[in-house]
Tab-separated table of C-alpha atoms in Angstrom:
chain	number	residue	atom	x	y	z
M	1	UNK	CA	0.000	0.000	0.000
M	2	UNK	CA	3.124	2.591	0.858
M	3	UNK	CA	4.372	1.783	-2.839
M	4	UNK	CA	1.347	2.406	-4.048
M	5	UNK	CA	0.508	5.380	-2.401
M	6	UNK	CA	4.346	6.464	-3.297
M	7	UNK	CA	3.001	6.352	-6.945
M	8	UNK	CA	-0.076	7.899	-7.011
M	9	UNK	CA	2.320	10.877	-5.602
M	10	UNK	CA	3.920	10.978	-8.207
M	11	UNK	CA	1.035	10.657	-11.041
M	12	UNK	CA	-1.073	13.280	-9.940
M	13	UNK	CA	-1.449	15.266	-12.743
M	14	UNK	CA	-2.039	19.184	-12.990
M	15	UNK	CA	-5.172	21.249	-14.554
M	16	UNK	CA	-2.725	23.814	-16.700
M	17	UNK	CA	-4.070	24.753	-20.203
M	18	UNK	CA	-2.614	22.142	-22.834
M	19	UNK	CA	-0.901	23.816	-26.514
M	20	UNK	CA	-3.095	24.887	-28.710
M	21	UNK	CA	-1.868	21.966	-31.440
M	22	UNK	CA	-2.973	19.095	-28.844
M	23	UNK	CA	-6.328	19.714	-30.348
M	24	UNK	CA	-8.327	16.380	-28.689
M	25	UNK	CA	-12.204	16.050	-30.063
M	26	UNK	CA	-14.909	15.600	-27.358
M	27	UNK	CA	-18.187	14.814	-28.430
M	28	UNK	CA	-20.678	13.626	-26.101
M	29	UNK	CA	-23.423	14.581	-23.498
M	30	UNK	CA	-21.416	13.884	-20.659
M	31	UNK	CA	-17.650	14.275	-19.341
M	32	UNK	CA	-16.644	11.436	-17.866
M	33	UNK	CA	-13.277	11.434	-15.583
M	34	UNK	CA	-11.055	8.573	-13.589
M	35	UNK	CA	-10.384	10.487	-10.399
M	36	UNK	CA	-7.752	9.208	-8.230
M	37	UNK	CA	-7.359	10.883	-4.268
M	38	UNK	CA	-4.609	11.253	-2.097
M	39	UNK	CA	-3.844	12.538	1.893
M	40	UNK	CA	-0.745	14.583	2.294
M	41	UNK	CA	1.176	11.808	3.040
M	42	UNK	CA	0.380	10.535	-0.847
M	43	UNK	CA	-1.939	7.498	0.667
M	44	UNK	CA	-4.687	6.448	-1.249
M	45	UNK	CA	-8.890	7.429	-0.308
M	46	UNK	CA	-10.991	5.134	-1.363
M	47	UNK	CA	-13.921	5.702	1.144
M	48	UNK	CA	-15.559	9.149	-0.421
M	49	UNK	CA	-18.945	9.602	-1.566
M	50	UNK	CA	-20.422	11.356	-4.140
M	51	UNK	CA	-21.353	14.763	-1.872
M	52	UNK	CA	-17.135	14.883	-1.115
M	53	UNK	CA	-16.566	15.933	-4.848
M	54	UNK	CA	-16.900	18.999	-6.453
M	55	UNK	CA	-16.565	20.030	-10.297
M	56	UNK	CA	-15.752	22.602	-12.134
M	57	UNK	CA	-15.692	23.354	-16.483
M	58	UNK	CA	-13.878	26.760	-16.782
M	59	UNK	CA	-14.661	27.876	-13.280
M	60	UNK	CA	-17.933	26.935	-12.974
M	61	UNK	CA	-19.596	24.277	-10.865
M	62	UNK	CA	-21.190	21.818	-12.525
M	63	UNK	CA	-23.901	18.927	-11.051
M	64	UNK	CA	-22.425	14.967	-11.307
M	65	UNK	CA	-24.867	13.387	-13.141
M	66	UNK	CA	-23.075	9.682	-12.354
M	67	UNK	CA	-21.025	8.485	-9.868
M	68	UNK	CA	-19.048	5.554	-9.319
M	69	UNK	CA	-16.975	4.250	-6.153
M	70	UNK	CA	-13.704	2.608	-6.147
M	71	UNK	CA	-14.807	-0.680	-5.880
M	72	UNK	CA	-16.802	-0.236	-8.715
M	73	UNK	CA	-15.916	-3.623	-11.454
M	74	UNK	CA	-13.890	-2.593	-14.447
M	75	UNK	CA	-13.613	-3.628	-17.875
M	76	UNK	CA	-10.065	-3.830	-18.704
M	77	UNK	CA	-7.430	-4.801	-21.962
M	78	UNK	CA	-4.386	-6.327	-21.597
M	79	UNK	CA	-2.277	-5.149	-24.622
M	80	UNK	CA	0.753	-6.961	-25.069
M	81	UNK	CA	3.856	-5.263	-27.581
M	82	UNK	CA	5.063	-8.795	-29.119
M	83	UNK	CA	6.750	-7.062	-31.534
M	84	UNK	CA	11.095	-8.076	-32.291
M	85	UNK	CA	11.933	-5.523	-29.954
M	86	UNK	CA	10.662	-7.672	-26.850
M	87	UNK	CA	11.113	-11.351	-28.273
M	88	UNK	CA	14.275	-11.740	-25.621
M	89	UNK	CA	12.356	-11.224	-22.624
M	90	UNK	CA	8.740	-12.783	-23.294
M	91	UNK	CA	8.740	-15.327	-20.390
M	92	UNK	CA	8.994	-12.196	-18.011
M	93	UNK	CA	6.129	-10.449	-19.667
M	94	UNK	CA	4.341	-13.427	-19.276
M	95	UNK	CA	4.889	-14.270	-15.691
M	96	UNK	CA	4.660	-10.820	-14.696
M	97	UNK	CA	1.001	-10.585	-16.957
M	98	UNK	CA	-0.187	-13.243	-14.966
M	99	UNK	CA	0.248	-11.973	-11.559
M	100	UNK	CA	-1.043	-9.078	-12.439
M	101	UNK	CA	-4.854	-11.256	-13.009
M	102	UNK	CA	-4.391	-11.777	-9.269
M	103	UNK	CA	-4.122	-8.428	-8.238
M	104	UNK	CA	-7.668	-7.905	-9.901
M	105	UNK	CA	-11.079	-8.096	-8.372
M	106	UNK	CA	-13.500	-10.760	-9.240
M	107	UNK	CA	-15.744	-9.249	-10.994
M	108	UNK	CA	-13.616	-7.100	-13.449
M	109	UNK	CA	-13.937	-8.157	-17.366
M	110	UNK	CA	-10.433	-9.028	-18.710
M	111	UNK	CA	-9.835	-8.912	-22.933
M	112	UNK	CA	-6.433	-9.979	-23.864
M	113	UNK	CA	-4.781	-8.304	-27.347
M	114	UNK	CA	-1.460	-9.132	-28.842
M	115	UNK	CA	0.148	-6.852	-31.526
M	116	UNK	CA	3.423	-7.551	-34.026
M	117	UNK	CA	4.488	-7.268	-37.153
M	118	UNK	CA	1.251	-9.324	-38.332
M	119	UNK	CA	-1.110	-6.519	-37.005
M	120	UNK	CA	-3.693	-6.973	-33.767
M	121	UNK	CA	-5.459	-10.023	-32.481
M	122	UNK	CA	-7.479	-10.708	-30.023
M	123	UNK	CA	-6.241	-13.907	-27.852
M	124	UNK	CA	-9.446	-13.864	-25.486
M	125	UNK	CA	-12.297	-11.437	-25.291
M	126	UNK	CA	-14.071	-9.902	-22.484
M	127	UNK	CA	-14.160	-12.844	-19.653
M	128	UNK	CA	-13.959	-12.968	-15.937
M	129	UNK	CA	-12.696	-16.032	-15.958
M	130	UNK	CA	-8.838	-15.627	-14.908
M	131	UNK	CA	-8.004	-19.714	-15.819
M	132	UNK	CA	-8.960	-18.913	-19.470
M	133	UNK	CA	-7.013	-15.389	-19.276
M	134	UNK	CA	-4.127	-16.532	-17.898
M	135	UNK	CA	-3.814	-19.050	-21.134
M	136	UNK	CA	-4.728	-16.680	-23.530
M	137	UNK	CA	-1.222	-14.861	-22.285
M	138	UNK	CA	0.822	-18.051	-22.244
M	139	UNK	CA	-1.015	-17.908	-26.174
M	140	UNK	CA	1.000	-14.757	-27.169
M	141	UNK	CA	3.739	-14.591	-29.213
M	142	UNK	CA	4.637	-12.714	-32.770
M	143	UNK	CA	7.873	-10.656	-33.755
M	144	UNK	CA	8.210	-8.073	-36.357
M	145	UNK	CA	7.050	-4.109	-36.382
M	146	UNK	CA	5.581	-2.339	-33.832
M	147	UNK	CA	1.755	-1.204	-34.409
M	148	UNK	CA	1.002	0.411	-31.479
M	149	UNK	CA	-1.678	2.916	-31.979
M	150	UNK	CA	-3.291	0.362	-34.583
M	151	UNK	CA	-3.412	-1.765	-31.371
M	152	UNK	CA	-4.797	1.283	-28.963
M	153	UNK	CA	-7.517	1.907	-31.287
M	154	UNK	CA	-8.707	-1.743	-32.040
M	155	UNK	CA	-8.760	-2.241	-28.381
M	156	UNK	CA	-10.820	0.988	-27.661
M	157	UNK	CA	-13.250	-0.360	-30.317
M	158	UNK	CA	-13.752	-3.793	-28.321
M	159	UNK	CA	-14.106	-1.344	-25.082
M	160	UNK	CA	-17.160	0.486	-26.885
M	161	UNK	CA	-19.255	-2.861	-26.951
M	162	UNK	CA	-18.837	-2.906	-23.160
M	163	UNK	CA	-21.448	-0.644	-22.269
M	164	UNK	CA	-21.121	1.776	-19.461
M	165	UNK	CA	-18.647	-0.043	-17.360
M	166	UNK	CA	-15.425	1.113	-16.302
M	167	UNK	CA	-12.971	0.952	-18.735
M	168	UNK	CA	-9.273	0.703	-18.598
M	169	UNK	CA	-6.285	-0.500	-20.731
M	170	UNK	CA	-3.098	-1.380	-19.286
M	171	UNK	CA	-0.236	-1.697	-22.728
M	172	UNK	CA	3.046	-3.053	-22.365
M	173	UNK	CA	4.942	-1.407	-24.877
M	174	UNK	CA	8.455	-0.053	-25.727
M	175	UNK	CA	6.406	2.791	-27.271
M	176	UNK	CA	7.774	3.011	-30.096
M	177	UNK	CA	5.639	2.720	-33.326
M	178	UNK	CA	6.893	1.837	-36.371
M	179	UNK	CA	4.513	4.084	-38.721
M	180	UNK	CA	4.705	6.493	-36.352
M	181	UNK	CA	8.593	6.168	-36.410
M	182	UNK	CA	8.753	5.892	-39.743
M	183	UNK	CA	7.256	9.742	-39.885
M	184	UNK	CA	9.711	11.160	-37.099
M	185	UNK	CA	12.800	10.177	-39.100
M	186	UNK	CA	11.584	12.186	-42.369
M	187	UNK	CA	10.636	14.877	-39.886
M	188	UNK	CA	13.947	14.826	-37.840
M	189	UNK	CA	16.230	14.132	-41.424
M	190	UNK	CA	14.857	17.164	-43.041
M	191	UNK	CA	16.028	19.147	-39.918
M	192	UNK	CA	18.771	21.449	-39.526
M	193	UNK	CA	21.581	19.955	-36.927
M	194	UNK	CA	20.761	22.601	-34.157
M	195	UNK	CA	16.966	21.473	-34.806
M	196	UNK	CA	16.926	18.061	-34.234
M	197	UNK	CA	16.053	17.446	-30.501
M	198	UNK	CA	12.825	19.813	-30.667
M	199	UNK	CA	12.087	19.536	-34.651
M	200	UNK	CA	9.695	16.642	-33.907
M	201	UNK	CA	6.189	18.179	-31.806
M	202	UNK	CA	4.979	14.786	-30.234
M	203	UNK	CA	1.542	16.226	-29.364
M	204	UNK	CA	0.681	17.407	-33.344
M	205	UNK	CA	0.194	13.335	-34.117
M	206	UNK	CA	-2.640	12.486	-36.514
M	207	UNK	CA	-2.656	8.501	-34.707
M	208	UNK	CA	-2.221	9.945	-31.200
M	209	UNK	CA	-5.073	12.194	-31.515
M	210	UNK	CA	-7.931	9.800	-32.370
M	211	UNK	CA	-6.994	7.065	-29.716
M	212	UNK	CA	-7.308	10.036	-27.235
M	213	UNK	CA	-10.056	11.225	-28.560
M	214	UNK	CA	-12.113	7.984	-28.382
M	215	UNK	CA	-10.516	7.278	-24.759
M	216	UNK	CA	-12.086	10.448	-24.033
M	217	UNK	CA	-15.722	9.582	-25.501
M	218	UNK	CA	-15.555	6.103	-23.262
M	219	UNK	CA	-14.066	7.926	-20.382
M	220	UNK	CA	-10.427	4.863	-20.531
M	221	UNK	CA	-7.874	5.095	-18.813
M	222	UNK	CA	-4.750	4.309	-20.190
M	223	UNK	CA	-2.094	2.758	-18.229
M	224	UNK	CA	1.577	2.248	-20.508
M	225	UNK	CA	4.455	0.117	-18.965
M	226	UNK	CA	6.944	1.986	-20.955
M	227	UNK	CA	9.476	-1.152	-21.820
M	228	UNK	CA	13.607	-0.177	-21.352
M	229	UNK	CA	14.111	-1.022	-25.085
M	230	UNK	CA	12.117	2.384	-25.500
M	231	UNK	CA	14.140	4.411	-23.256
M	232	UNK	CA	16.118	7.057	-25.075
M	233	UNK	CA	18.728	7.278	-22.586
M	234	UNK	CA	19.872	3.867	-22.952
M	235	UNK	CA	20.010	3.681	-26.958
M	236	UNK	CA	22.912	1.827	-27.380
M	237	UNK	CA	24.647	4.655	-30.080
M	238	UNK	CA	24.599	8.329	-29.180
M	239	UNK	CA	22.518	9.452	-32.563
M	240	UNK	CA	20.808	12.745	-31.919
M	241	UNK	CA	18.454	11.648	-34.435
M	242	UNK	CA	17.293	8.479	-33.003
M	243	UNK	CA	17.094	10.279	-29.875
M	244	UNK	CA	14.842	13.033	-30.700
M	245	UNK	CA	12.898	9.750	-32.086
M	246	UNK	CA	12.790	7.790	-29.232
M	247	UNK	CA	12.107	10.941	-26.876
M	248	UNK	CA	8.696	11.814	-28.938
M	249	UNK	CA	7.480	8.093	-28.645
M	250	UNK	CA	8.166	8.262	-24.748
M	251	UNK	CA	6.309	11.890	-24.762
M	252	UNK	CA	3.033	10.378	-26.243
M	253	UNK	CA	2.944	7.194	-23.802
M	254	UNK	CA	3.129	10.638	-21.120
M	255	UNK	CA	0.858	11.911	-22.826
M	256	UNK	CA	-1.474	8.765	-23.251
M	257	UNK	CA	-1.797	8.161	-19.745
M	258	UNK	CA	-1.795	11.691	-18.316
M	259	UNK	CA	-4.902	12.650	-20.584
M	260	UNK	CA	-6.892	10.036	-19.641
M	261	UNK	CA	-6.126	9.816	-15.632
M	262	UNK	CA	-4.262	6.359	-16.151
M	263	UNK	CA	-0.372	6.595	-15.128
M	264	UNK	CA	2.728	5.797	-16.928
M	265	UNK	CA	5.218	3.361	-15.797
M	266	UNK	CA	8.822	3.242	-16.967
M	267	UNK	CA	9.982	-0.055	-16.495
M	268	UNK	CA	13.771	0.586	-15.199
M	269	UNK	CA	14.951	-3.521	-15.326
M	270	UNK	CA	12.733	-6.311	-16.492
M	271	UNK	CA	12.508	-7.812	-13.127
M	272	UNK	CA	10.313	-4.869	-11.881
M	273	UNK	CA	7.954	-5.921	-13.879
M	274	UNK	CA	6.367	-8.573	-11.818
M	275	UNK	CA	6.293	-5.592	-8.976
M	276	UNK	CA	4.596	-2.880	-10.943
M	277	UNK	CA	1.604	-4.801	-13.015
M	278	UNK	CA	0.060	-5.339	-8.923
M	279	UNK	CA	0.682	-1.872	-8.294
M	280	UNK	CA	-1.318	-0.601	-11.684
M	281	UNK	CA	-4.331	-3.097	-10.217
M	282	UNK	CA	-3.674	-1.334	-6.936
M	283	UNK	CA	-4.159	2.127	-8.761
M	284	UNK	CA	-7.033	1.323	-10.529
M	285	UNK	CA	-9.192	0.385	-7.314
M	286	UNK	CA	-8.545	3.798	-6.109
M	287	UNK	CA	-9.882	5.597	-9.210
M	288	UNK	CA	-13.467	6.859	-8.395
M	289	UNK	CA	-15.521	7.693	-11.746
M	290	UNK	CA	-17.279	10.491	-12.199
M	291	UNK	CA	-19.564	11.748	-15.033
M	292	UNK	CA	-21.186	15.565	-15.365
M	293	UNK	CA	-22.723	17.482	-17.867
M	294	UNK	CA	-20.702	20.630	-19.572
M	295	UNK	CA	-22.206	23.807	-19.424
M	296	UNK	CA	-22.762	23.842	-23.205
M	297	UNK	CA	-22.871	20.516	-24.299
M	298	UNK	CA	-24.193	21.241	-27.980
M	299	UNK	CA	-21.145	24.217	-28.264
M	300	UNK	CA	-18.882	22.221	-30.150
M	301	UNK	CA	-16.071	25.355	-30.858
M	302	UNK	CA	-12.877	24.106	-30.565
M	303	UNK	CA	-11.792	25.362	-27.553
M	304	UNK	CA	-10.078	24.050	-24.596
M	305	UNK	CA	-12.355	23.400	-21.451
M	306	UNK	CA	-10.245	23.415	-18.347
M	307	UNK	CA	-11.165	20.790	-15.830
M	308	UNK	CA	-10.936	20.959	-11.771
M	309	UNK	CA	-11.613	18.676	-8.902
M	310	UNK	CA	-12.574	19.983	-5.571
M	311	UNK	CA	-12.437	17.214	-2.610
M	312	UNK	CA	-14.524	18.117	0.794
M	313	UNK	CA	-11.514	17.735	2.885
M	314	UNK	CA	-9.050	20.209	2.555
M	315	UNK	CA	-5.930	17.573	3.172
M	316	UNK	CA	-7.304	15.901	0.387
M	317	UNK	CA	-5.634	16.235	-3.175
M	318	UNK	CA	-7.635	14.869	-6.297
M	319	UNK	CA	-6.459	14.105	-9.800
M	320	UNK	CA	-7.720	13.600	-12.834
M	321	UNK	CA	-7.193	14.869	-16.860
M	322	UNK	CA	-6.719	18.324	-16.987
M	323	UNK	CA	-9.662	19.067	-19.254
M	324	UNK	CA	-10.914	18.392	-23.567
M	325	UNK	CA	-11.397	20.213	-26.428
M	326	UNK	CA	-14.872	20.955	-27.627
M	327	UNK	CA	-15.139	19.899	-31.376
């Protein structure tokens, strides 16, 4: 409980105004937000009611049409990258997968998706039944390219048929797409030399922009274990441009979970992995979900529509996403 209450420290996430190029589409009657709440101390509350919340759209309070408590069953994907990148460690993705179906509560609804080089597949659908889960991730396997947001958006698509549940998806990933790789290097290339580390605006992303946009409409939160074969400090060659590269991938699995109220994990060693999928459950059971109404629903104008959470208690800290754009 200390370790997780360590991380939800460090995932809160602020309310500042995004760029004006992070231009995510919100359509729908109601807002829905993952809202996570700490003490001082960074422990985890998991015993508020709906009157202990306040919101605000822009400044101004508005009335929670829904509410859901902590303990409240989730639908969740398991997305696992079994692209060439990670064919070396797959037994500890596997192990470490499988504990993490013990860290979850009965009743939650677990979908397992693989992606590679041979595109997406589902390995088990929806199911609650963690014997037939846990072979459907012995099941994976693949090697190849790296399609990612293909992957983010197929799973969001098997979310939508799951009603108005809870919805999460927790992706194991180095990050790094290959389309979307593909793109940075003509971008990065075509840069002057003094250029390269900020030519590349990881937030202007065609592929990015839908998935958020439909995690938005479902109210998912994304949770990315952030593989070290993705980490741009540990490239084995100093190349600026494969680090400017690598650095944008790692900025939109950020950006991924930080815009939906999930949390990103870097994994540091592979052997942390067993440690952190149990901590991600751990998170998710202290998320409280909360739907209101915007003050103009129908005023679909483009512009950015600042979020805040007020908590009864003043010790009390809430997070959630910082806010949408109206289109």
């Amino acid at each position: 409980m200390l370790s997780c209450a360590a991380l939800l420290i460090v995932f809160a996430v602020g309310v500042s105004a995004q760029q004006p190029d992070d231009t995510i589409v919100f359509n729908t009657a109601l807002v829905q937000l993952n809202v996570g709440v700490v003490d001082r101390q960074g422990r985890a509350i998991t015993t508020l009611s709906r009157n202990d919340f306040k919101v605000y759209e822009d400044g101004v309070l508005r009335p929670i049409a829904t509410f859901e408590p902590t303990e409240s069953p989730f639908s969740l994907v398991m997305m696992l990258d079994m692209s060439g990148s990670t064919i070396n460690f797959r037994q500890q993705i596997q192990q470490s997968a499988l504990r993490f179906l013990d860290a979850l509560a009965p009743d939650d609804r677990v979908a397992v998706v693989e992606f590679n080089g041979k595109g997406v597949k589902t390995l088990l659908g929806f199911s609650t039944d963690r014997r037939r889960t846990a072979y459907a991730i012995t099941l994976a396997t693949g090697a190849g390219s790296t399609p990612l947001y293909d992957a983010l958006k197929f799973s969001l698509d098997e979310l939508g048929r799951e009603g108005k549940r809870r919805k999460a998806i927790v992706v194991l990933t180095d990050g790094v797409d290959t389309k979307q790789k593909d793109a940075d290097r003509v971008i990065v290339q075509k840069a002057l030399e003094s250029e390269v580390s900020t030519a590349i605006k990881p937030e202007v992303n065609s592929q990015l922009i839908s998935v958020l946009n439909d995690a938005d409409r479902q109210g998912v939160a994304i949770f990315p274990l952030a593989l070290p074969s993705g980490d741009p400090k540990r490239l084995p060659l100093s190349d600026s441009l494969m680090t400017a590269m690598y650095t944008a991938a790692r900025t939109r699995l950020e950006l991924l979970a930080n815009r939906t109220g999930g949390q990103l994990h870097e994994v540091r060693r592979l052997d942390e992995l067993a440690k952190i999928y149990p901590i991600i459950a751990a998170e998710m059971r202290s998320l409280y979900t909360i739907a209101y109404r915007p003050q103009n629903p129908g005023a679909h104008d483009g512009k950015w529509r600042e979020i805040r959470i007020e908590v009864a208690r003043a010790e009390l800290v809430a997070r959630t996403k910082p806010g949408y754009y109206a289109r």
